[in-house]
Amino acid sequence: MGRRRETRVERIMSQTLFDLPSPTGPLTHVDFTPTRKAGLARLEAFLPQAGYAYARNRNTDRGPSDRSNVSALSPWIRRRVVTEEETLRAVLASHRFAAAEKFIQEVVWRTYWKGWLEHRPSVYARYEAELAGLTDRLGIDADLRERWVRACEGRTGLECFDAWARELQELGYLHNHARMWFASIWIFTLNLPWALGADHFHRHLIDADPASNTLSWRWVAGLHTRGKHYLARAANIKEHTLGRFDPRGLLEEGAEALTEAYPLPAPSPPPPGERLSQRRIALLLHEEDLSPEGWSLQADVVGICAPGGWIEGPADRPAARFSRGALEDALTRSSAGFGVAAEAPDDDDAVVGWALGLGVSEVATAWAPVGPLASRLGALSARLAERGVRLVRLRRAFDDRAWPHATAGFFRLRERIPGLLAALGEDGAQIDLK
Ligand SMILES: Cc1cc2nc3c(=O)[nH]c(=O)nc-3n(C[C@H](O)[C@H](O)[C@H](O)COP(=O)(O)OP(=O)(O)OC[C@H]3O[C@@H](n4cnc5c(N)ncnc54)[C@H](O)[C@@H]3O)c2cc1C
């Protein structure tokens, strides 16, 4: 696997030394084993809760040792180790639509964020530029750097915030409500830039997703639905943490929404998914879709690879550990399924060499929505093209059906949910939960 370069933010963080509080012992949590088998087992175990029980109980953050009121499926769904379609099919096989509607809507929120950003890639480019500017500032602004490090390390003195910061660092997972409170406190109580918070989440969350994460931070800040922000309130935290935390009098509960100079760009449809033209192809796997058994390929697969050097973040973090395991699991499964050898080339040169060695003129891969992987695929596509090999980015029918409705607010896509679910039946394939 290729060596990863430390990011500038990580370098600054490692040079900033504070006394860390000694943790009170390891946190216990859901078993995030990065295999499809474990993801399907988690789905099966959660199914009885996915109906009215989820609608009633999902907002309570019971703490890391009890995640029974939410699915905790996000690490698998994020990488499509378990797909949205099979999750929705399984839920509908266990519950009537009315009972499971809330859970179904939450799954579709992910689709919404992905589709929305596909229509406005410049919002992500601006986030990256803003982050680069802030990273420069961290190098020269000692006050900002100290406040940022304290927040990241969970040493602000705000008990709830510090507990979530530790949970994030150790486990890579936070309950949805805790993510909202954390982001809101980061922005409105600690007065830290939202883009640094989004970056901190992105580097630590085990389900880190460019669209869901960046746009959720913007939503909390009041930049997604302009002027409508999310303010964490002490009473709400006390109620929904079952009294574990009570930050009364400590939060900024009257702050105004953030503003930014740029208007939101008008939506512009993403380019269409691409199609294979050859009968003999190779497959390239990456973290946007690790279920190649669900791609409709009408071709002979002669080789499979997954570039190991593409995994983000230090190897000992929960997110990188999950990514590495999930890639290895997908390679093993698909190598056995297609009956071909699996490789893990280090870098783009090695991928080009691998494709040429197999003698293919097309390499199929999953569509990568806006984010670092899309940029990597763009660069690799150009390298392969120089050697006469076409990189074909395949998009799932589910995304093609949903994304055109993710151009404005969530409600527009929500109205389309019955149609999306009806189409799942047309796509066939019942899920096997064994
Ligand atoms: C500031 C902030 C940052 C976030 N960053 C991410 C991220 O990087 N990656 C990520 O997958 N989710 C992100 N979320 C959304 C949400 O918090 C997580 O998806 C959810 O908490 C995962 O836990 P779960 O699997 O138990 O969810 P459940 O409640 O069991 O939901 C089932 C599935 O639906 C999807 N989902 C649920 N809620 C949302 C939501 N609000 N937005 C998008 N998808 C949703 C997830 O795939 C989830 O696994 C973020 C939310 C906030 C407020």
CSV table of C-alpha atoms and ligand atoms in Angstrom, one decimal:
chain,number,residue,atom,x,y,z
A,1,MET,CA,0.0,0.0,0.0
A,2,GLY,CA,1.4,3.5,-0.8
A,3,ARG,CA,2.6,5.9,1.8
A,4,ARG,CA,0.3,8.8,2.4
A,5,ARG,CA,1.6,12.3,2.9
A,6,GLU,CA,0.6,14.1,6.1
A,7,THR,CA,-1.8,17.0,5.5
A,8,ARG,CA,-0.8,20.5,6.5
A,9,VAL,CA,-3.5,20.5,9.2
A,10,GLU,CA,-2.2,17.2,10.6
A,11,ARG,CA,1.4,18.7,10.7
A,12,ILE,CA,0.3,21.8,12.6
A,13,MET,CA,-1.7,19.6,15.0
A,14,SER,CA,1.3,17.3,15.7
A,15,GLN,CA,3.5,20.3,16.4
A,16,THR,CA,1.1,21.9,18.9
A,17,LEU,CA,1.7,20.3,22.2
A,18,PHE,CA,-0.7,20.4,25.1
A,19,ASP,CA,-1.1,18.2,28.1
A,20,LEU,CA,-3.8,15.7,27.1
A,21,PRO,CA,-6.2,14.7,29.9
A,22,SER,CA,-5.9,11.0,30.5
A,23,PRO,CA,-9.0,9.2,29.3
A,24,THR,CA,-11.0,7.3,31.9
A,25,GLY,CA,-10.8,4.0,30.0
A,26,PRO,CA,-11.7,2.7,26.6
A,27,LEU,CA,-15.1,3.5,25.2
A,28,THR,CA,-17.3,0.6,24.2
A,29,HIS,CA,-19.2,0.7,21.0
A,30,VAL,CA,-20.9,-1.0,18.1
A,31,ASP,CA,-18.7,-3.6,16.3
A,32,PHE,CA,-17.6,-1.8,13.2
A,33,THR,CA,-16.1,-4.8,11.4
A,34,PRO,CA,-15.4,-3.6,7.9
A,35,THR,CA,-16.9,-6.5,5.9
A,36,ARG,CA,-20.1,-6.8,3.9
A,37,LYS,CA,-21.0,-9.8,6.1
A,38,ALA,CA,-20.8,-7.7,9.3
A,39,GLY,CA,-22.7,-4.8,7.6
A,40,LEU,CA,-25.5,-7.1,6.6
A,41,ALA,CA,-25.6,-8.6,10.1
A,42,ARG,CA,-25.9,-5.2,11.6
A,43,LEU,CA,-28.8,-4.4,9.1
A,44,GLU,CA,-30.5,-7.6,10.0
A,45,ALA,CA,-30.2,-7.0,13.7
A,46,PHE,CA,-31.5,-3.4,13.4
A,47,LEU,CA,-34.5,-4.2,11.2
A,48,PRO,CA,-37.0,-4.8,14.0
A,49,GLN,CA,-36.2,-1.2,15.2
A,50,ALA,CA,-36.5,0.5,11.8
A,51,GLY,CA,-40.2,1.2,12.0
A,52,TYR,CA,-42.2,3.3,14.4
A,53,ALA,CA,-39.6,2.6,17.2
A,54,TYR,CA,-36.9,4.5,15.1
A,55,ALA,CA,-39.3,7.4,14.5
A,56,ARG,CA,-40.0,7.7,18.2
A,57,ASN,CA,-36.5,7.1,19.6
A,58,ARG,CA,-33.9,8.0,17.0
A,59,ASN,CA,-33.2,11.5,18.4
A,60,THR,CA,-31.9,10.3,21.8
A,61,ASP,CA,-28.1,10.0,22.1
A,62,ARG,CA,-27.9,7.3,24.8
A,63,GLY,CA,-24.0,7.3,24.6
A,64,PRO,CA,-21.5,5.2,22.8
A,65,SER,CA,-22.4,1.9,24.6
A,66,ASP,CA,-26.0,1.9,23.4
A,67,ARG,CA,-26.7,2.5,19.8
A,68,SER,CA,-29.7,0.3,19.6
A,69,ASN,CA,-32.1,3.2,18.6
A,70,VAL,CA,-30.2,4.0,15.4
A,71,SER,CA,-28.8,1.7,12.8
A,72,ALA,CA,-25.1,2.7,13.0
A,73,LEU,CA,-24.9,1.5,9.4
A,74,SER,CA,-23.3,4.6,8.1
A,75,PRO,CA,-19.7,3.3,7.8
A,76,TRP,CA,-21.0,0.5,5.5
A,77,ILE,CA,-23.6,2.6,3.6
A,78,ARG,CA,-21.1,5.4,3.1
A,79,ARG,CA,-18.8,3.1,1.1
A,80,ARG,CA,-21.7,1.1,-0.4
A,81,VAL,CA,-20.5,-2.0,1.3
A,82,VAL,CA,-24.2,-2.2,2.0
A,83,THR,CA,-26.1,-0.1,-0.5
A,84,GLU,CA,-29.0,2.3,0.1
A,85,GLU,CA,-31.2,0.2,-2.2
A,86,GLU,CA,-30.7,-3.1,-0.3
A,87,THR,CA,-31.2,-1.3,3.0
A,88,LEU,CA,-34.5,0.2,1.7
A,89,ARG,CA,-35.6,-3.2,0.3
A,90,ALA,CA,-34.8,-5.0,3.6
A,91,VAL,CA,-36.6,-2.4,5.6
A,92,LEU,CA,-39.7,-2.5,3.4
A,93,ALA,CA,-39.7,-6.3,3.6
A,94,SER,CA,-40.0,-5.9,7.4
A,95,HIS,CA,-42.3,-2.9,7.8
A,96,ARG,CA,-45.1,-1.1,6.0
A,97,PHE,CA,-44.0,2.1,4.3
A,98,ALA,CA,-45.9,4.3,6.9
A,99,ALA,CA,-44.0,2.7,9.8
A,100,ALA,CA,-40.6,2.9,8.2
A,101,GLU,CA,-41.1,6.3,6.5
A,102,LYS,CA,-38.8,8.2,8.9
A,103,PHE,CA,-35.9,5.8,8.5
A,104,ILE,CA,-36.4,5.7,4.7
A,105,GLN,CA,-36.3,9.5,4.7
A,106,GLU,CA,-33.0,9.5,6.7
A,107,VAL,CA,-31.4,7.2,4.2
A,108,VAL,CA,-32.6,9.5,1.4
A,109,TRP,CA,-31.0,12.5,3.1
A,110,ARG,CA,-27.7,11.0,2.1
A,111,THR,CA,-28.9,10.7,-1.5
A,112,TYR,CA,-30.1,14.4,-1.3
A,113,TRP,CA,-26.7,15.7,-0.1
A,114,LYS,CA,-24.9,13.7,-2.8
A,115,GLY,CA,-27.2,14.9,-5.5
A,116,TRP,CA,-27.3,18.5,-4.4
A,117,LEU,CA,-23.5,18.7,-4.5
A,118,GLU,CA,-23.3,17.0,-7.9
A,119,HIS,CA,-25.4,20.0,-9.1
A,120,ARG,CA,-23.1,22.5,-7.4
A,121,PRO,CA,-19.5,21.3,-7.4
A,122,SER,CA,-18.2,24.8,-6.9
A,123,VAL,CA,-19.6,24.8,-3.3
A,124,TYR,CA,-17.1,22.0,-2.5
A,125,ALA,CA,-14.3,23.8,-4.4
A,126,ARG,CA,-14.9,26.9,-2.3
A,127,TYR,CA,-14.9,24.9,0.9
A,128,GLU,CA,-11.5,23.5,-0.1
A,129,ALA,CA,-10.2,27.0,-0.9
A,130,GLU,CA,-11.5,28.4,2.4
A,131,LEU,CA,-9.9,25.5,4.3
A,132,ALA,CA,-6.5,26.2,2.6
A,133,GLY,CA,-6.7,29.8,3.7
A,134,LEU,CA,-7.6,28.8,7.3
A,135,THR,CA,-4.8,26.3,7.4
A,136,ASP,CA,-2.4,29.2,6.5
A,137,ARG,CA,-4.0,31.2,9.3
A,138,LEU,CA,-3.4,28.4,11.8
A,139,GLY,CA,0.3,28.7,11.1
A,140,ILE,CA,0.4,32.4,12.1
A,141,ASP,CA,-2.6,33.0,14.4
A,142,ALA,CA,-1.6,31.5,17.8
A,143,ASP,CA,-5.0,32.3,19.4
A,144,LEU,CA,-7.0,30.6,16.7
A,145,ARG,CA,-4.6,27.7,16.7
A,146,GLU,CA,-4.9,27.2,20.5
A,147,ARG,CA,-8.7,27.4,20.5
A,148,TRP,CA,-8.9,25.0,17.5
A,149,VAL,CA,-6.6,22.4,19.1
A,150,ARG,CA,-8.5,22.6,22.4
A,151,ALA,CA,-11.8,22.0,20.5
A,152,CYS,CA,-10.3,19.1,18.5
A,153,GLU,CA,-8.8,17.5,21.5
A,154,GLY,CA,-11.8,17.9,23.7
A,155,ARG,CA,-10.3,20.3,26.2
A,156,THR,CA,-12.7,23.3,26.1
A,157,GLY,CA,-14.1,22.7,29.6
A,158,LEU,CA,-17.6,22.2,28.1
A,159,GLU,CA,-18.3,18.7,29.4
A,160,CYS,CA,-20.7,17.6,26.6
A,161,PHE,CA,-18.6,18.9,23.8
A,162,ASP,CA,-15.4,17.4,25.2
A,163,ALA,CA,-17.0,14.0,25.6
A,164,TRP,CA,-18.2,14.1,22.0
A,165,ALA,CA,-14.7,15.2,20.8
A,166,ARG,CA,-13.2,12.2,22.6
A,167,GLU,CA,-15.8,9.9,21.2
A,168,LEU,CA,-15.1,11.2,17.7
A,169,GLN,CA,-11.3,10.7,18.1
A,170,GLU,CA,-11.5,7.2,19.6
A,171,LEU,CA,-14.5,5.7,17.8
A,172,GLY,CA,-15.0,7.8,14.7
A,173,TYR,CA,-18.7,7.8,15.2
A,174,LEU,CA,-21.2,10.3,16.7
A,175,HIS,CA,-24.9,10.1,17.0
A,176,ASN,CA,-26.7,12.5,14.5
A,177,HIS,CA,-27.9,14.8,17.2
A,178,ALA,CA,-24.4,15.0,18.8
A,179,ARG,CA,-23.0,15.9,15.4
A,180,MET,CA,-25.6,18.8,15.2
A,181,TRP,CA,-24.8,20.0,18.7
A,182,PHE,CA,-21.1,19.6,18.2
A,183,ALA,CA,-21.1,21.6,15.0
A,184,SER,CA,-23.4,24.3,16.4
A,185,ILE,CA,-21.3,24.7,19.6
A,186,TRP,CA,-18.1,24.8,17.4
A,187,ILE,CA,-19.5,27.6,15.3
A,188,PHE,CA,-21.7,29.7,17.6
A,189,THR,CA,-20.3,29.1,21.1
A,190,LEU,CA,-16.6,28.6,20.4
A,191,ASN,CA,-16.7,30.9,17.5
A,192,LEU,CA,-14.5,28.7,15.4
A,193,PRO,CA,-14.7,28.7,11.6
A,194,TRP,CA,-17.2,26.1,10.2
A,195,ALA,CA,-14.7,24.9,7.6
A,196,LEU,CA,-12.2,23.9,10.2
A,197,GLY,CA,-14.9,21.9,12.0
A,198,ALA,CA,-16.0,20.2,8.8
A,199,ASP,CA,-12.4,19.3,8.1
A,200,HIS,CA,-12.0,17.9,11.7
A,201,PHE,CA,-15.1,15.7,11.2
A,202,HIS,CA,-13.8,14.6,7.7
A,203,ARG,CA,-10.5,13.5,9.2
A,204,HIS,CA,-12.1,11.5,12.0
A,205,LEU,CA,-15.5,10.2,11.1
A,206,ILE,CA,-15.6,6.6,10.2
A,207,ASP,CA,-18.4,7.5,7.7
A,208,ALA,CA,-16.8,10.7,6.5
A,209,ASP,CA,-18.5,11.8,3.3
A,210,PRO,CA,-17.7,15.0,1.4
A,211,ALA,CA,-21.3,15.8,0.6
A,212,SER,CA,-23.1,14.7,3.8
A,213,ASN,CA,-20.4,16.2,6.0
A,214,THR,CA,-19.6,19.5,4.3
A,215,LEU,CA,-23.3,20.3,3.5
A,216,SER,CA,-24.5,19.4,7.0
A,217,TRP,CA,-21.9,21.8,8.5
A,218,ARG,CA,-23.2,24.4,6.1
A,219,TRP,CA,-26.8,23.6,7.1
A,220,VAL,CA,-26.0,24.0,10.8
A,221,ALA,CA,-24.2,27.3,10.0
A,222,GLY,CA,-27.2,28.7,8.1
A,223,LEU,CA,-25.4,28.7,4.8
A,224,HIS,CA,-27.4,25.9,3.1
A,225,THR,CA,-30.9,27.2,3.7
A,226,ARG,CA,-29.8,30.8,3.9
A,227,GLY,CA,-30.5,32.5,7.3
A,228,LYS,CA,-31.8,29.2,8.8
A,229,HIS,CA,-29.3,27.9,11.2
A,230,TYR,CA,-29.3,25.2,13.9
A,231,LEU,CA,-28.7,26.4,17.5
A,232,ALA,CA,-27.8,23.9,20.1
A,233,ARG,CA,-29.9,24.5,23.3
A,234,ALA,CA,-28.9,23.3,26.7
A,235,ALA,CA,-32.5,22.0,27.5
A,236,ASN,CA,-32.6,20.0,24.3
A,237,ILE,CA,-29.2,18.5,25.0
A,238,LYS,CA,-30.2,17.5,28.6
A,239,GLU,CA,-33.4,15.9,27.3
A,240,HIS,CA,-31.9,14.0,24.4
A,241,THR,CA,-28.9,12.8,26.3
A,242,LEU,CA,-31.2,11.5,29.1
A,243,GLY,CA,-29.6,13.9,31.5
A,244,ARG,CA,-26.0,12.8,30.9
A,245,PHE,CA,-25.2,16.4,30.1
A,246,ASP,CA,-26.7,19.7,31.2
A,247,PRO,CA,-24.8,22.7,29.8
A,248,ARG,CA,-27.3,25.3,31.2
A,249,GLY,CA,-25.9,28.8,30.9
A,250,LEU,CA,-22.9,27.8,28.9
A,251,LEU,CA,-24.1,27.9,25.3
A,252,GLU,CA,-24.6,30.8,23.0
A,253,GLU,CA,-28.3,30.3,22.3
A,254,GLY,CA,-29.0,33.6,20.6
A,255,ALA,CA,-26.4,33.8,17.8
A,256,GLU,CA,-27.3,34.9,14.2
A,257,ALA,CA,-26.8,32.6,11.2
A,258,LEU,CA,-23.5,32.9,9.4
A,259,THR,CA,-23.4,34.7,6.1
A,260,GLU,CA,-21.0,34.5,3.2
A,261,ALA,CA,-20.3,36.8,0.3
A,262,TYR,CA,-21.2,34.3,-2.5
A,263,PRO,CA,-24.7,33.6,-3.6
A,264,LEU,CA,-25.5,29.9,-3.9
A,265,PRO,CA,-24.7,28.9,-7.5
A,266,ALA,CA,-27.7,27.8,-9.7
A,267,PRO,CA,-27.9,24.0,-10.1
A,268,SER,CA,-26.3,22.5,-13.2
A,269,PRO,CA,-26.8,18.8,-13.9
A,270,PRO,CA,-23.8,16.5,-13.6
A,271,PRO,CA,-22.5,14.8,-16.7
A,272,PRO,CA,-24.3,11.5,-17.5
A,273,GLY,CA,-22.9,8.1,-16.2
A,274,GLU,CA,-20.6,6.4,-18.8
A,275,ARG,CA,-21.2,3.1,-20.6
A,276,LEU,CA,-18.9,0.2,-21.4
A,277,SER,CA,-18.3,-0.6,-25.1
A,278,GLN,CA,-15.9,-3.6,-24.7
A,279,ARG,CA,-16.6,-7.2,-23.8
A,280,ARG,CA,-13.4,-7.7,-22.0
A,281,ILE,CA,-12.7,-5.3,-19.1
A,282,ALA,CA,-11.0,-4.8,-15.8
A,283,LEU,CA,-12.5,-3.4,-12.6
A,284,LEU,CA,-11.1,-0.7,-10.3
A,285,LEU,CA,-12.7,-0.5,-6.9
A,286,HIS,CA,-12.7,2.6,-4.6
A,287,GLU,CA,-14.5,3.7,-1.5
A,288,GLU,CA,-17.6,5.3,-3.2
A,289,ASP,CA,-19.0,1.9,-4.1
A,290,LEU,CA,-17.6,-1.4,-2.8
A,291,SER,CA,-20.4,-3.7,-4.0
A,292,PRO,CA,-19.3,-4.5,-7.6
A,293,GLU,CA,-21.5,-7.6,-7.4
A,294,GLY,CA,-24.5,-5.1,-7.8
A,295,TRP,CA,-23.1,-3.3,-10.9
A,296,SER,CA,-24.9,-4.5,-14.1
A,297,LEU,CA,-21.8,-5.5,-16.1
A,298,GLN,CA,-22.3,-7.1,-19.5
A,299,ALA,CA,-18.7,-8.0,-20.0
A,300,ASP,CA,-16.0,-10.5,-19.0
A,301,VAL,CA,-14.0,-9.2,-16.0
A,302,VAL,CA,-10.3,-10.2,-16.3
A,303,GLY,CA,-8.8,-8.4,-13.3
A,304,ILE,CA,-9.7,-6.4,-10.3
A,305,CYS,CA,-7.7,-3.8,-8.4
A,306,ALA,CA,-8.1,-1.2,-5.6
A,307,PRO,CA,-5.4,1.4,-5.2
A,308,GLY,CA,-4.4,1.2,-1.5
A,309,GLY,CA,-2.6,4.6,-1.6
A,310,TRP,CA,-6.0,6.4,-2.0
A,311,ILE,CA,-7.1,5.8,1.6
A,312,GLU,CA,-7.1,9.1,3.5
A,313,GLY,CA,-5.9,9.7,7.0
A,314,PRO,CA,-3.4,8.2,9.4
A,315,ALA,CA,-3.5,4.4,9.3
A,316,ASP,CA,-4.3,4.0,13.0
A,317,ARG,CA,-7.5,6.1,12.9
A,318,PRO,CA,-10.9,4.3,12.9
A,319,ALA,CA,-11.8,5.7,9.5
A,320,ALA,CA,-8.6,4.5,7.8
A,321,ARG,CA,-8.8,1.1,9.5
A,322,PHE,CA,-12.4,0.7,8.3
A,323,SER,CA,-11.5,1.8,4.8
A,324,ARG,CA,-8.6,-0.5,4.5
A,325,GLY,CA,-10.6,-3.5,5.8
A,326,ALA,CA,-13.6,-2.7,3.5
A,327,LEU,CA,-11.4,-2.4,0.5
A,328,GLU,CA,-9.7,-5.7,1.3
A,329,ASP,CA,-13.0,-7.4,1.9
A,330,ALA,CA,-14.4,-6.1,-1.5
A,331,LEU,CA,-11.3,-7.3,-3.3
A,332,THR,CA,-11.5,-10.7,-1.7
A,333,ARG,CA,-15.2,-11.1,-2.5
A,334,SER,CA,-15.1,-9.8,-6.0
A,335,SER,CA,-11.9,-11.7,-6.8
A,336,ALA,CA,-13.7,-15.0,-5.8
A,337,GLY,CA,-17.0,-13.9,-7.4
A,338,PHE,CA,-15.4,-13.1,-10.8
A,339,GLY,CA,-12.7,-15.7,-10.5
A,340,VAL,CA,-9.8,-13.4,-11.2
A,341,ALA,CA,-6.7,-12.1,-9.4
A,342,ALA,CA,-7.0,-9.0,-7.2
A,343,GLU,CA,-4.3,-6.4,-6.9
A,344,ALA,CA,-3.7,-3.3,-4.8
A,345,PRO,CA,-1.4,-1.1,-6.9
A,346,ASP,CA,0.2,1.8,-4.9
A,347,ASP,CA,-0.3,4.7,-7.3
A,348,ASP,CA,-1.6,5.8,-10.7
A,349,ASP,CA,1.5,4.6,-12.5
A,350,ALA,CA,1.0,1.2,-11.0
A,351,VAL,CA,-2.7,1.2,-12.0
A,352,VAL,CA,-1.7,2.1,-15.6
A,353,GLY,CA,0.9,-0.7,-15.6
A,354,TRP,CA,-1.7,-3.2,-14.2
A,355,ALA,CA,-4.3,-2.3,-17.0
A,356,LEU,CA,-1.7,-2.6,-19.7
A,357,GLY,CA,-0.5,-5.9,-18.3
A,358,LEU,CA,-4.0,-7.3,-18.6
A,359,GLY,CA,-4.3,-6.0,-22.2
A,360,VAL,CA,-7.7,-4.3,-21.6
A,361,SER,CA,-8.8,-1.1,-23.3
A,362,GLU,CA,-11.5,-0.3,-20.7
A,363,VAL,CA,-11.4,-0.2,-16.9
A,364,ALA,CA,-14.8,0.0,-15.3
A,365,THR,CA,-15.2,1.9,-12.0
A,366,ALA,CA,-17.9,3.3,-9.9
A,367,TRP,CA,-19.0,7.0,-10.3
A,368,ALA,CA,-17.3,9.1,-7.7
A,369,PRO,CA,-19.5,12.0,-6.6
A,370,VAL,CA,-17.9,15.4,-5.9
A,371,GLY,CA,-15.0,15.1,-3.5
A,372,PRO,CA,-11.3,14.0,-3.4
A,373,LEU,CA,-12.0,10.6,-5.1
A,374,ALA,CA,-13.7,12.3,-8.1
A,375,SER,CA,-10.5,14.4,-8.5
A,376,ARG,CA,-8.3,11.3,-8.3
A,377,LEU,CA,-10.4,9.5,-10.9
A,378,GLY,CA,-10.2,12.5,-13.2
A,379,ALA,CA,-6.4,12.4,-13.0
A,380,LEU,CA,-6.2,8.7,-13.4
A,381,SER,CA,-8.6,8.8,-16.4
A,382,ALA,CA,-6.2,11.2,-18.1
A,383,ARG,CA,-3.2,9.0,-17.4
A,384,LEU,CA,-4.9,5.9,-18.7
A,385,ALA,CA,-6.2,7.7,-21.8
A,386,GLU,CA,-2.5,8.6,-22.7
A,387,ARG,CA,-1.9,4.8,-23.0
A,388,GLY,CA,-5.1,4.1,-24.9
A,389,VAL,CA,-7.2,2.8,-22.0
A,390,ARG,CA,-10.6,4.3,-21.2
A,391,LEU,CA,-11.8,4.7,-17.6
A,392,VAL,CA,-15.5,4.1,-17.6
A,393,ARG,CA,-17.4,5.6,-14.6
A,394,LEU,CA,-20.6,3.7,-14.1
A,395,ARG,CA,-23.5,5.3,-12.2
A,396,ARG,CA,-26.2,3.4,-10.4
A,397,ALA,CA,-29.8,3.7,-11.6
A,398,PHE,CA,-30.8,4.7,-8.1
A,399,ASP,CA,-28.6,7.9,-8.3
A,400,ASP,CA,-29.8,8.6,-11.8
A,401,ARG,CA,-33.4,8.5,-10.7
A,402,ALA,CA,-32.9,10.5,-7.5
A,403,TRP,CA,-30.3,13.2,-8.2
A,404,PRO,CA,-32.3,15.3,-10.7
A,405,HIS,CA,-34.7,16.0,-7.7
A,406,ALA,CA,-32.0,17.1,-5.4
A,407,THR,CA,-31.6,20.6,-6.8
A,408,ALA,CA,-33.4,22.6,-4.1
A,409,GLY,CA,-34.7,21.8,-0.6
A,410,PHE,CA,-35.0,18.2,0.7
A,411,PHE,CA,-38.8,18.2,0.4
A,412,ARG,CA,-38.7,18.1,-3.4
A,413,LEU,CA,-36.7,14.8,-3.2
A,414,ARG,CA,-38.8,13.6,-0.3
A,415,GLU,CA,-41.9,13.9,-2.5
A,416,ARG,CA,-40.3,11.5,-5.0
A,417,ILE,CA,-39.6,8.7,-2.4
A,418,PRO,CA,-42.6,6.6,-3.4
A,419,GLY,CA,-41.5,6.6,-7.0
A,420,LEU,CA,-37.9,5.7,-6.0
A,421,LEU,CA,-39.1,2.8,-3.9
A,422,ALA,CA,-41.4,1.5,-6.7
A,423,ALA,CA,-38.4,1.5,-9.0
A,424,LEU,CA,-36.4,-0.7,-6.5
A,425,GLY,CA,-38.9,-3.4,-7.3
A,426,GLU,CA,-38.3,-3.0,-11.0
A,427,ASP,CA,-34.6,-3.4,-10.4
A,428,GLY,CA,-35.4,-6.8,-9.0
A,429,ALA,CA,-32.9,-8.8,-6.8
A,430,GLN,CA,-34.2,-9.5,-3.3
A,431,ILE,CA,-31.7,-9.0,-0.6
A,432,ASP,CA,-30.2,-12.2,0.9
A,433,LEU,CA,-29.6,-11.5,4.6
A,434,LYS,CA,-27.9,-14.8,5.3
B,1,LIG,C1,-22.4,18.1,11.1
B,1,LIG,C2,-22.8,16.8,10.5
B,1,LIG,C3,-21.9,16.0,9.8
B,1,LIG,C4,-22.3,14.8,9.3
B,1,LIG,N1,-21.4,14.1,8.5
B,1,LIG,C5,-21.7,12.9,8.0
B,1,LIG,C6,-20.8,12.2,7.2
B,1,LIG,O1,-19.6,12.6,7.0
B,1,LIG,N2,-21.2,11.0,6.7
B,1,LIG,C7,-22.5,10.5,6.9
B,1,LIG,O2,-22.8,9.4,6.4
B,1,LIG,N3,-23.4,11.2,7.6
B,1,LIG,C8,-23.0,12.4,8.1
B,1,LIG,N4,-24.0,13.1,8.9
B,1,LIG,C9,-25.4,12.6,8.9
B,1,LIG,C10,-25.8,11.7,10.0
B,1,LIG,O3,-25.4,12.3,11.2
B,1,LIG,C11,-25.1,10.3,9.9
B,1,LIG,O4,-25.4,9.8,8.7
B,1,LIG,C12,-25.8,9.4,11.0
B,1,LIG,O5,-25.7,9.9,12.3
B,1,LIG,C13,-25.1,8.0,10.9
B,1,LIG,O6,-25.6,7.2,12.0
B,1,LIG,P1,-26.6,6.0,11.7
B,1,LIG,O7,-26.0,5.1,10.6
B,1,LIG,O8,-26.8,5.4,13.0
B,1,LIG,O9,-27.8,6.7,11.2
B,1,LIG,P2,-29.4,6.3,11.1
B,1,LIG,O10,-30.1,7.3,11.9
B,1,LIG,O11,-29.5,4.9,11.5
B,1,LIG,O12,-29.7,6.5,9.6
B,1,LIG,C14,-29.6,5.4,8.6
B,1,LIG,C15,-28.7,5.9,7.5
B,1,LIG,O13,-29.2,7.1,6.8
B,1,LIG,C16,-28.2,8.0,6.4
B,1,LIG,N5,-28.4,9.2,7.2
B,1,LIG,C17,-29.1,9.4,8.3
B,1,LIG,N6,-29.2,10.7,8.7
B,1,LIG,C18,-28.6,11.4,7.7
B,1,LIG,C19,-28.3,12.8,7.5
B,1,LIG,N7,-28.8,13.7,8.3
B,1,LIG,N8,-27.6,13.1,6.4
B,1,LIG,C20,-27.1,12.2,5.5
B,1,LIG,N9,-27.4,10.8,5.7
B,1,LIG,C21,-28.1,10.4,6.7
B,1,LIG,C22,-26.9,7.3,6.8
B,1,LIG,O14,-26.4,6.6,5.7
B,1,LIG,C23,-27.3,6.4,7.9
B,1,LIG,O15,-26.4,5.3,8.1
B,1,LIG,C24,-23.6,14.3,9.4
B,1,LIG,C25,-24.5,15.1,10.2
B,1,LIG,C26,-24.1,16.3,10.7
B,1,LIG,C27,-25.2,17.1,11.5
